[in-house]
């Protein structure tokens, strides 16, 4: 019993958000009640001559409107939408703009029983194991897949889809305060503002507003994408997307060199640099904490970037700072495990 209790404490402790010192609301719904949202659809990031295929001005304006209504920074909400949807706000299906979707066959399987489940499994539409039912690459094929599932059970099919800009699971319609899954889907299909409001509703319900306002990408990624967010570099992609959108926003970039206020580079001085040096030193990249970003600090940043799989440019921008925060969270978790293993060992010795 003591070991089971300690392991339960581990799970609870690992749900604590990085620097807030309180439990994430999203962590309390880790499996079904609060979804681990999926990475962007596998056809979402389309390379063009100028990089990724991003939102147009109409889409940006709609997201900015929802952000203003919620009192959130537009660049932050745009960053979440971009990472979740891959920069695609909708797909044209049978001549109609529809939300970008992802179907989860294991969700569908859970919502069926008896002959309906047997039929779905026989048709390759459901499975008790995640990932067995593959999503087609094209959105048209995904919508066709969902229509086949809906022919068996429409509510179960719609509950098994991640919808729109925020890729919010239909299974959570009641938790999010919708009258029905039909109402949730109707909002997602109503246009960009509907999708943005749905994403905003999830952020609010999951208690992630504060992390988003603080631009604590580690805490936000853990709550929105789930505990495995590092596998997809979710937090660093959020930071990079935010930097890009903040740089494009009117009046968001200060005069001078035009860079983000969350960027430190050679020649900078002050408390922010001293804090950066202290954090790098604690992560095993020794550097004097003198508050001056010189050659030694640049070398320490490059060393950290190489270890973290980032481009070693020696500039501590949002993506690098997000990676530093993630590394610090890893250290805290490792320390927690050491304490728990020691406690278990002490308890066993007493017996």
Coordinates of C-alpha atoms in Angstrom, one line a residue, residues 43 91-94 101 136-147:
X43 CA -0.6 16.9 -44.2
X91 CA -10.1 22.4 -45.9
X92 CA -12.5 22.6 -48.9
X93 CA -14.7 19.5 -48.9
X94 CA -17.3 19.1 -51.6
X101 CA -10.0 17.2 -38.5
X136 CA -5.5 9.4 -44.4
X137 CA -3.1 12.2 -45.6
X138 CA -5.8 14.3 -47.3
X139 CA -8.6 16.1 -45.4
X140 CA -11.1 14.9 -48.0
X141 CA -10.3 11.3 -47.2
X142 CA -10.5 12.0 -43.5
X143 CA -14.0 13.5 -43.8
X144 CA -15.0 10.4 -45.9
X145 CA -13.7 8.2 -43.1
X146 CA -15.7 10.1 -40.5
X147 CA -18.8 9.8 -42.7

